[in-house]
Coordinates of C-alpha atoms in Angstrom, one line a residue:
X18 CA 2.0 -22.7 -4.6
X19 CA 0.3 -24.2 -1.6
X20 CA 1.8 -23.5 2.1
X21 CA 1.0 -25.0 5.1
X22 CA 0.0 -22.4 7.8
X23 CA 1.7 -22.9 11.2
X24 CA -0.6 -24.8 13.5
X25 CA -1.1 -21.3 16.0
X26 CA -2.2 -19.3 12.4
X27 CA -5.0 -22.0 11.2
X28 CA -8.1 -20.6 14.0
X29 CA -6.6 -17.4 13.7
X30 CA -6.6 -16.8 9.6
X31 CA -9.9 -18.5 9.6
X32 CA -11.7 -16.0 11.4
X33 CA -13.8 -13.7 9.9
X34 CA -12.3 -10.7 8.4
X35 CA -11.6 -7.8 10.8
X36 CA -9.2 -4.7 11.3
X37 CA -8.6 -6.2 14.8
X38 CA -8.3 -10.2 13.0
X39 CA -5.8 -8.9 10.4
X40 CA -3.9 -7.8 13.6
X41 CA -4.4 -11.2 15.8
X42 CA -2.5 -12.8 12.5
X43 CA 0.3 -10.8 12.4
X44 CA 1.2 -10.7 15.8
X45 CA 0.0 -14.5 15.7
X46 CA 2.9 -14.4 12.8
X47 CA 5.7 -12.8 15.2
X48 CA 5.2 -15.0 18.0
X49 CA 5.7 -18.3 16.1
X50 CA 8.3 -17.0 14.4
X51 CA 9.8 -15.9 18.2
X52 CA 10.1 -19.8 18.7
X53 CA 11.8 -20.5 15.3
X54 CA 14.8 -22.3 16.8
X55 CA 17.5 -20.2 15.7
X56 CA 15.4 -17.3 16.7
X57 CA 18.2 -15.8 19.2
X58 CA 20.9 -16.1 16.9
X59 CA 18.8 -13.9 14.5
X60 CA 19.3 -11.4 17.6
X61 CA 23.1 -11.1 16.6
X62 CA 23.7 -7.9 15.0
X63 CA 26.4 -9.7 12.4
X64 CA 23.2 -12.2 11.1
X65 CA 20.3 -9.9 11.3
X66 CA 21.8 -8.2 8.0
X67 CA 22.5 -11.4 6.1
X68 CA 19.1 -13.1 7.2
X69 CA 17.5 -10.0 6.0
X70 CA 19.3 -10.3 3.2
X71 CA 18.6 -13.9 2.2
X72 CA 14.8 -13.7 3.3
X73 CA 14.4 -10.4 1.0
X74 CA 16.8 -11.6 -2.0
X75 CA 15.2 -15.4 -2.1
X76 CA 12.3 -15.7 -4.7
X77 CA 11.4 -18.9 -3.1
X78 CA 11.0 -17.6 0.0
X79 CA 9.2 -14.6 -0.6
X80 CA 6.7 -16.9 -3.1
X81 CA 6.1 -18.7 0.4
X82 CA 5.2 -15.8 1.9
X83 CA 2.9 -14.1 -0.5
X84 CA 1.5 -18.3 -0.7
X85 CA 0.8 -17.2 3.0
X86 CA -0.4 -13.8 2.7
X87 CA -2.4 -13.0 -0.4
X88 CA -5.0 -15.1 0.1
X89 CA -5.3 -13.8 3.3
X90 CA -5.4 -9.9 2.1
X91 CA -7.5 -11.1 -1.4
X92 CA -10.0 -12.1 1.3
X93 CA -9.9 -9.4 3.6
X94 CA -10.0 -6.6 0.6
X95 CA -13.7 -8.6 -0.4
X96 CA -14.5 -7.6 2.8
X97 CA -13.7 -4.1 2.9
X98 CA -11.1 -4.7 5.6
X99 CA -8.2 -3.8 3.4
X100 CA -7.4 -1.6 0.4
X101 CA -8.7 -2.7 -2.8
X102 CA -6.2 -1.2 -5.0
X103 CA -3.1 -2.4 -2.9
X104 CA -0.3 -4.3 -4.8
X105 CA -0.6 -7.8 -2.9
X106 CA 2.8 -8.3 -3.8
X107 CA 4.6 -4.9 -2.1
X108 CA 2.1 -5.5 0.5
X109 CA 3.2 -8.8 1.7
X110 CA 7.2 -7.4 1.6
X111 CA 6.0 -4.5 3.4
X112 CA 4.7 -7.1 6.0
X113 CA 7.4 -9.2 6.2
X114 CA 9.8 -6.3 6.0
X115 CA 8.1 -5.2 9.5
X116 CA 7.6 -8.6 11.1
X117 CA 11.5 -8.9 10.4
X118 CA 12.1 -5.6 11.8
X119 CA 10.5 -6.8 15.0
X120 CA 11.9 -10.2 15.4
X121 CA 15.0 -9.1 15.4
X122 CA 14.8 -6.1 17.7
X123 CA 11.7 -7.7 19.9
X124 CA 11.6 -5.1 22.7
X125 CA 13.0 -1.8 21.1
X126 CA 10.1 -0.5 20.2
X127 CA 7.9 -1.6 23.3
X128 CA 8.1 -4.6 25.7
X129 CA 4.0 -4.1 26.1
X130 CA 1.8 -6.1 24.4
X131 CA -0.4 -4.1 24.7
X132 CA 1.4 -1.1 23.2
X133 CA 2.7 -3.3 20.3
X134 CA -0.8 -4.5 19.3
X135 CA -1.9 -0.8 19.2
X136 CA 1.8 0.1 17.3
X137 CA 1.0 -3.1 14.6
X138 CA -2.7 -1.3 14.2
X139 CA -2.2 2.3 13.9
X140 CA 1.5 2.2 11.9
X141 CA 2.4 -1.0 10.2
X142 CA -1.2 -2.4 9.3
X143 CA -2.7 1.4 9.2
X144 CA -1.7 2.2 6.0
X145 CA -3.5 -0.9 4.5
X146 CA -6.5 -0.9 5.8
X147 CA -9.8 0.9 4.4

């Protein structure tokens, strides 16, 4: 399956592979999907669960995302940024599962950028990396 990358991810993802890189996409990631157009409505606590639940339970979606994100990881592992031995597949839900987490809750964890960046580093992307 071929996916086009959102217009913001194309500089970013074509970077050279990086702890710090692998970061700039995902937060990259999170910020277009903060200007999806029904973005707010995602904010309403009776369709958070159902949008989970369609983006988790939909094969075609989740084969757009792992269109997106193993090549990306495939890559990045060749360069000793990430794991070798991670499953691509459980990587890219665990990914998404956290991206979702923070699109629909954007400032419960932290409203700093700064803090979120070092929260995506340390604790979502940490256990990935090499």
């Amino acid at each position: 399956m071929q996916v086009r990358q959102a217009p913001e991810l194309l500089d970013v993802v074509g970077r050279h592979p990086s702890v710090e890189n692998l970061v700039e996409i995902f937060l990259t990631e999170l910020e277009v999907a903060a200007k999806y157009p029904l973005f707010h409505e995602l904010l309403d606590p009776r369709t958070a669960p159902r949008a989970a639940e369609l983006l988790f339970q939909s094969a075609s979606i989740m084969a757009v995302r792992e269109a997106s994100w193993k090549p990306i990881l495939h890559r990045y592992a060749e360069q000793g940024v990430v794991r070798s031995d991670l499953d691509l597949a459980a990587t890219v839900r665990w990914i998404t599962y956290q991206m979702f987490w923070l699109v629909t809750h954007p400032a419960v964890l932290t409203d700093d950028t700064a803090e979120l960046r070092e929260y995506v580093r340390r604790y979502i992307l940490g256990g990935i990396v090499a």
